[in-house]
Short mmCIF file of C-alpha atoms in Angstrom, two decimals:
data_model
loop_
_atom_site.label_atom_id
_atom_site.label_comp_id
_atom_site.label_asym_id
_atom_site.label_seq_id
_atom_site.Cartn_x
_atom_site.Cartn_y
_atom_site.Cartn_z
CA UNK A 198 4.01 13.37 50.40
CA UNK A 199 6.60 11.61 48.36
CA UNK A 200 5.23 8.55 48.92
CA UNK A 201 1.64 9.50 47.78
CA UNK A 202 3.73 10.74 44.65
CA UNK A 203 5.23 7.42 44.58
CA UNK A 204 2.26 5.06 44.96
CA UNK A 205 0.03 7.14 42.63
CA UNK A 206 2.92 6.93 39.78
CA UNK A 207 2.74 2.76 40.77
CA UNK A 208 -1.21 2.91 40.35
CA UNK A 209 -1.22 4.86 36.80
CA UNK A 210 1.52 2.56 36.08
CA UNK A 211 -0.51 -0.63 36.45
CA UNK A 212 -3.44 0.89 35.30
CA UNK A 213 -1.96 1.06 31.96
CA UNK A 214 -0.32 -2.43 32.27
CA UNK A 215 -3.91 -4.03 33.51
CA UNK A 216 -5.90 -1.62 30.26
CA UNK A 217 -3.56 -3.44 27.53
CA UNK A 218 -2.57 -6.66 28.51
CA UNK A 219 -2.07 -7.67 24.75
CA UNK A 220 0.11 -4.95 24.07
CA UNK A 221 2.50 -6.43 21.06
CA UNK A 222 6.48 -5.57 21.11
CA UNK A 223 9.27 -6.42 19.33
CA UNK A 224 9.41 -9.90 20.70
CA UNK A 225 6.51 -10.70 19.28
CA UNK A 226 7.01 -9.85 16.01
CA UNK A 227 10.31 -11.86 16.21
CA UNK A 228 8.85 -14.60 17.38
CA UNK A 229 6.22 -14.78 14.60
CA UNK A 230 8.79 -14.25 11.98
CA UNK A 231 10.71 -17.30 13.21
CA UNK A 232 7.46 -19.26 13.42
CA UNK A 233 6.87 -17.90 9.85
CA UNK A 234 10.02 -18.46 8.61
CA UNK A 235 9.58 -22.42 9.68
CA UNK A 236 6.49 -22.91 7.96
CA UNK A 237 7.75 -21.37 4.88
CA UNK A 238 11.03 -23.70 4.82
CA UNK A 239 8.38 -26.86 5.38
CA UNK A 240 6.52 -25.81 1.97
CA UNK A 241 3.42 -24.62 3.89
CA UNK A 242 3.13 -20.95 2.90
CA UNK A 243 -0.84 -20.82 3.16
CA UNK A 244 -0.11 -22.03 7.35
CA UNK A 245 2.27 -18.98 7.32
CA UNK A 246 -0.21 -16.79 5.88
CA UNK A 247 -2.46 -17.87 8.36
CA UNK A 248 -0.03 -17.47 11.27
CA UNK A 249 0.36 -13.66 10.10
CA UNK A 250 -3.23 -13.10 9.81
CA UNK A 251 -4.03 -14.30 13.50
CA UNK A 252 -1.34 -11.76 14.54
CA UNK A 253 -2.89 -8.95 12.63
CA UNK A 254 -6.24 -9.72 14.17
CA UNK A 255 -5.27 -9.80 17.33
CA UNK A 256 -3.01 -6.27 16.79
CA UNK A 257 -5.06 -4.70 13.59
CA UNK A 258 -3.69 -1.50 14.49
CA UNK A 259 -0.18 -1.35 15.84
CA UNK A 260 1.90 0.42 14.11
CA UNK A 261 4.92 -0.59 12.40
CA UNK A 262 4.36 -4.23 14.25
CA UNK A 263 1.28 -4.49 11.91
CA UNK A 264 3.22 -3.13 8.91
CA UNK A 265 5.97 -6.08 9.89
CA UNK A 266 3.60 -8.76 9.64
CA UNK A 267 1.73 -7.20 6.40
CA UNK A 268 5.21 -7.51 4.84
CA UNK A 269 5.88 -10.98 5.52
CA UNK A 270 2.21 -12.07 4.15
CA UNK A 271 3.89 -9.57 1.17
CA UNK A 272 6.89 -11.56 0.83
CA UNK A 273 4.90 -15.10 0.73
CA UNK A 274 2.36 -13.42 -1.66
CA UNK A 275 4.63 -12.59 -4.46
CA UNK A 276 7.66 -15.57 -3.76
CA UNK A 277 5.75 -18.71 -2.80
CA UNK A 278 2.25 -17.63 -4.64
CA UNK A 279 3.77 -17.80 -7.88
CA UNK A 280 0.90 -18.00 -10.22
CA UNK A 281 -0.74 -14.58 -10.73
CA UNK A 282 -4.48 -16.31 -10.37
CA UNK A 283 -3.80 -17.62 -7.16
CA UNK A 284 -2.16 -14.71 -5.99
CA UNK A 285 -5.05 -12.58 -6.87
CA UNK A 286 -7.18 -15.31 -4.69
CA UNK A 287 -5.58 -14.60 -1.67
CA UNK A 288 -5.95 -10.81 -2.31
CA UNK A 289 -9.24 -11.10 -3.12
CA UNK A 290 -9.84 -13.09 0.13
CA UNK A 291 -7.99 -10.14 2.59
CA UNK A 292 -9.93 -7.92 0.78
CA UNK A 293 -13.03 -9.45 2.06
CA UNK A 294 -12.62 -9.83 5.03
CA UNK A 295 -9.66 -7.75 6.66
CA UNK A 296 -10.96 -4.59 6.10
CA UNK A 297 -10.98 -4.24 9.90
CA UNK A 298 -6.84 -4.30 9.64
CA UNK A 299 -6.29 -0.87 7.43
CA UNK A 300 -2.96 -1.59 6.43
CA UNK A 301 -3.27 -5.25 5.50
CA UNK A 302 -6.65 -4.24 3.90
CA UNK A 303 -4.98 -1.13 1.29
CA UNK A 304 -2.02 -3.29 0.50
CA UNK A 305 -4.35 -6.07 -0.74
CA UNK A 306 -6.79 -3.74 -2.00
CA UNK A 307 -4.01 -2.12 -4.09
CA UNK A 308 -2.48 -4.92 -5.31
CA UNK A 309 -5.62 -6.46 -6.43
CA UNK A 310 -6.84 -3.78 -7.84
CA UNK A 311 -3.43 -3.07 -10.10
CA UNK A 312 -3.85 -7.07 -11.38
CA UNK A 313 -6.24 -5.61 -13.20
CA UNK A 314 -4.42 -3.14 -14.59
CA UNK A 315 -0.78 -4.95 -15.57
CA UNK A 316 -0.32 -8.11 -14.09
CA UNK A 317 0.36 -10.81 -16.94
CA UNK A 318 -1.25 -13.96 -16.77
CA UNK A 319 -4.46 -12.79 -15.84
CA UNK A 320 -7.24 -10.90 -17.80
CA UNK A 321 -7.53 -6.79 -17.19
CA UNK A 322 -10.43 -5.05 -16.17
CA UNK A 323 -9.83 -1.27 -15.57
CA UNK A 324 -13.76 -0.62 -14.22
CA UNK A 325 -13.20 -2.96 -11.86
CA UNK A 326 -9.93 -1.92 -10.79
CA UNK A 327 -11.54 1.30 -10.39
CA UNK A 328 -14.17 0.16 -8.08
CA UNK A 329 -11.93 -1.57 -5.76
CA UNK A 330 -9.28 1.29 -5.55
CA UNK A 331 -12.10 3.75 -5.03
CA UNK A 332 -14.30 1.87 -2.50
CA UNK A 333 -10.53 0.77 -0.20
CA UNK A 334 -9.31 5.16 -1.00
CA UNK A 335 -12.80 5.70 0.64
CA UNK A 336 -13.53 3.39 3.54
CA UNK A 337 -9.70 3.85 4.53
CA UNK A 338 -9.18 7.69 4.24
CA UNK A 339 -7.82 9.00 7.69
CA UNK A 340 -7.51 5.47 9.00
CA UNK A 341 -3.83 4.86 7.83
CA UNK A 342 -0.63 6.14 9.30
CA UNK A 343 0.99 8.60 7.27
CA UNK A 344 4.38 5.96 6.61
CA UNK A 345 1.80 2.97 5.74
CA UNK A 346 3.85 2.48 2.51
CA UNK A 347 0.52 1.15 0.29
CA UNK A 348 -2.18 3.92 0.76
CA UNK A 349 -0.19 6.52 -1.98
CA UNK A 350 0.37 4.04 -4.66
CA UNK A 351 -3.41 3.15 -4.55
CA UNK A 352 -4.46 6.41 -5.16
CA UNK A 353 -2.15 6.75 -8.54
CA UNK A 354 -3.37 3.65 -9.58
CA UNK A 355 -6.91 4.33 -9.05
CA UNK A 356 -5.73 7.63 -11.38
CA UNK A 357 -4.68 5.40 -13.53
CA UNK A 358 -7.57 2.86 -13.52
CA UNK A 359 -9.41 6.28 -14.86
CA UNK A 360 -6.82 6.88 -17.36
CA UNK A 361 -7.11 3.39 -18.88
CA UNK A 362 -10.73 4.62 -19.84
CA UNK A 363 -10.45 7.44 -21.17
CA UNK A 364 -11.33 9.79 -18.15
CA UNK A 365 -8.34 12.31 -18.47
CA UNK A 366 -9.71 14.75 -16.61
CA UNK A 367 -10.92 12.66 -13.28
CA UNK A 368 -7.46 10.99 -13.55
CA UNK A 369 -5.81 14.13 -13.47
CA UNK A 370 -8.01 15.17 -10.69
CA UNK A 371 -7.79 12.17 -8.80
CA UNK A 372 -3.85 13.36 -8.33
CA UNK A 373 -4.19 16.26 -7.38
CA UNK A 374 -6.79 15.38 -4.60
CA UNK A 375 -4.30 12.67 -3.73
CA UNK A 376 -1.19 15.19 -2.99
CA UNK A 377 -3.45 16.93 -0.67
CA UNK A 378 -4.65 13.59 1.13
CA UNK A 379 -0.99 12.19 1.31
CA UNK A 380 1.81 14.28 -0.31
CA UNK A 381 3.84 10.80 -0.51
CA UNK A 382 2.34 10.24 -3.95
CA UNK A 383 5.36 12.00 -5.10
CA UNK A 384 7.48 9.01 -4.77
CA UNK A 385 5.29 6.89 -6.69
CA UNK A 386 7.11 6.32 -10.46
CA UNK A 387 3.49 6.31 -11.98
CA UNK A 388 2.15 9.31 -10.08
CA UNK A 389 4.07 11.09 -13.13
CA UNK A 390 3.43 8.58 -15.94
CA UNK A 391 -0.47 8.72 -15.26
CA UNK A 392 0.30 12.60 -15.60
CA UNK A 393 2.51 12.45 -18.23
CA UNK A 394 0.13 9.73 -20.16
CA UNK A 395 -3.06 12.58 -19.55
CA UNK A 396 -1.19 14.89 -21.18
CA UNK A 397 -0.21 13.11 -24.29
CA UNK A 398 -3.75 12.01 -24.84
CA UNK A 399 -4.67 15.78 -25.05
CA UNK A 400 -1.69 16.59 -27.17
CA UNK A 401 -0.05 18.87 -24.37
CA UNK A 402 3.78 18.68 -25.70
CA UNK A 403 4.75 21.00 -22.78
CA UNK A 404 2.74 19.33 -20.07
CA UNK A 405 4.62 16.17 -20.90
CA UNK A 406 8.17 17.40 -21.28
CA UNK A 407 7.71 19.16 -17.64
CA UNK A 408 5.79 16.18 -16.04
CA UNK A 409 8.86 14.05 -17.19
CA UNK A 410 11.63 16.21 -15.90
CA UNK A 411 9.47 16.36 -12.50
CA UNK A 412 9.70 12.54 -12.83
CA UNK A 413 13.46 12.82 -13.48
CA UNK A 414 13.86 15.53 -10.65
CA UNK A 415 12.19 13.73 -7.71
CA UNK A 416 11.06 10.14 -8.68
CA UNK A 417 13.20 6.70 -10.25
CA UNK A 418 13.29 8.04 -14.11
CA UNK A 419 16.68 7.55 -15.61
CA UNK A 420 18.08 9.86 -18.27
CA UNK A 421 16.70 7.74 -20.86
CA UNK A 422 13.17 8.24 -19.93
CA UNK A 423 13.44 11.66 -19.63
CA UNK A 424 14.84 12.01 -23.18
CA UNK A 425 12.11 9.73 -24.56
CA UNK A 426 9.93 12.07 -23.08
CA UNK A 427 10.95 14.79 -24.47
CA UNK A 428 11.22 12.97 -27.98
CA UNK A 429 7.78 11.74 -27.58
CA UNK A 430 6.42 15.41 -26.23
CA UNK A 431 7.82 17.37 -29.38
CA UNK A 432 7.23 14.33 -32.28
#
């Protein structure tokens, strides 16, 4: 009997082995971080990008390994891709075609979207940022791990994509929705200045003063913000 138990363990065992033979590890990621890392130091940061990028297809959905190489196509992005328009390129491109990689999909999607919200050196377009936070909240809602660090701060910027034109109310909204989709919006600074910034534009002194000291309470506002705040809320 025990060894029935025994070879049937040995069967499921290999059955699982044999069903994912790509299965990524730690080693993996290691090893393309030092193949990364080599590229980088040569001056070839678009080779590195495309060393992460045939990682993620191959493993589009594996967890934190994903998330690891996301963040080193993150950390070429913003150090070696210097110049905001050709920054926004390479977003543009993962947007195009990586939707079938959720997590390196919203972080490009989000980033793009907020060039066209802040970034300097490039011109600002809040309908369109609106468009491509909206279409990436959509197509990747319940597709996303609830840690994947991007999918909250897309949301708040689509709010405030909304806010930039005028549209209060869906801003507003839009948050509220968000906190029920992923309550991690809370630890996004602007999830309380696209609040605080609806408020003002309907003259709601009280609104702001409390959606500041929530921003003091549980987010990155210093004193200083909270007290211009409150200056601001009761000029």
């Amino acid at each position: 009997m025990r060894q029935w138990v025994w070879l049937g363990w040995v069967a499921l065992l290999a059955g699982r082995l044999l069903a994912a033979p790509d299965a990524v590890t730690g080693g993996d990621v290691d090893r393309l971080r030092g193949q990364v890392d080599k590229l980088r130091a040569a001056g070839k940061p678009a080779d590195a990008v495309v060393t992460c990028e045939a990682f993620l297809k191959a493993h589009p959905d594996a967890g934190w390994f994903t998330g690891a190489a996301v963040g080193l196509v993150y950390s070429i992005a913003y150090k070696e891709y210097a110049d905001p328009v050709t920054r926004r390129q390479l977003l543009q491109r993962i947007v195009d075609g990586f939707e079938a990689c959720p997590q390196y999909y919203v972080w490009a999607a989000c980033d793009l979207g907020l060039s066209y919200l802040w970034w300097p050196g490039v011109d600002h377009d809040p309908a369109k940022a609106e468009t491509l936070l909206a279409t990436a909240a959509d197509k990747m809602k319940g597709k996303l791990p609830a840690w994947a660090p991007s999918y909250p701060p897309l949301l708040v910027h689509l709010a405030d994509a909304r806010l930039q034109q005028g549209k209060n109310d869906e801003a507003v909204a839009g948050l509220k929705e968000a906190l029920l989709l992923n309550p991690r919006v809370f630890s996004v600074a602007d999830f309380y200045y696209v609040l605080f910034a609806a408020s003002k534009a309907q003259a709601d002194a009280e609104a702001m003063i409390a959606y500041a000291k929530l921003g003091y309470v549980l987010c990155d506002y210093t004193t200083d913000d909270l007290k211009r705040s409150i200056e601001i809320g009761r000029a």
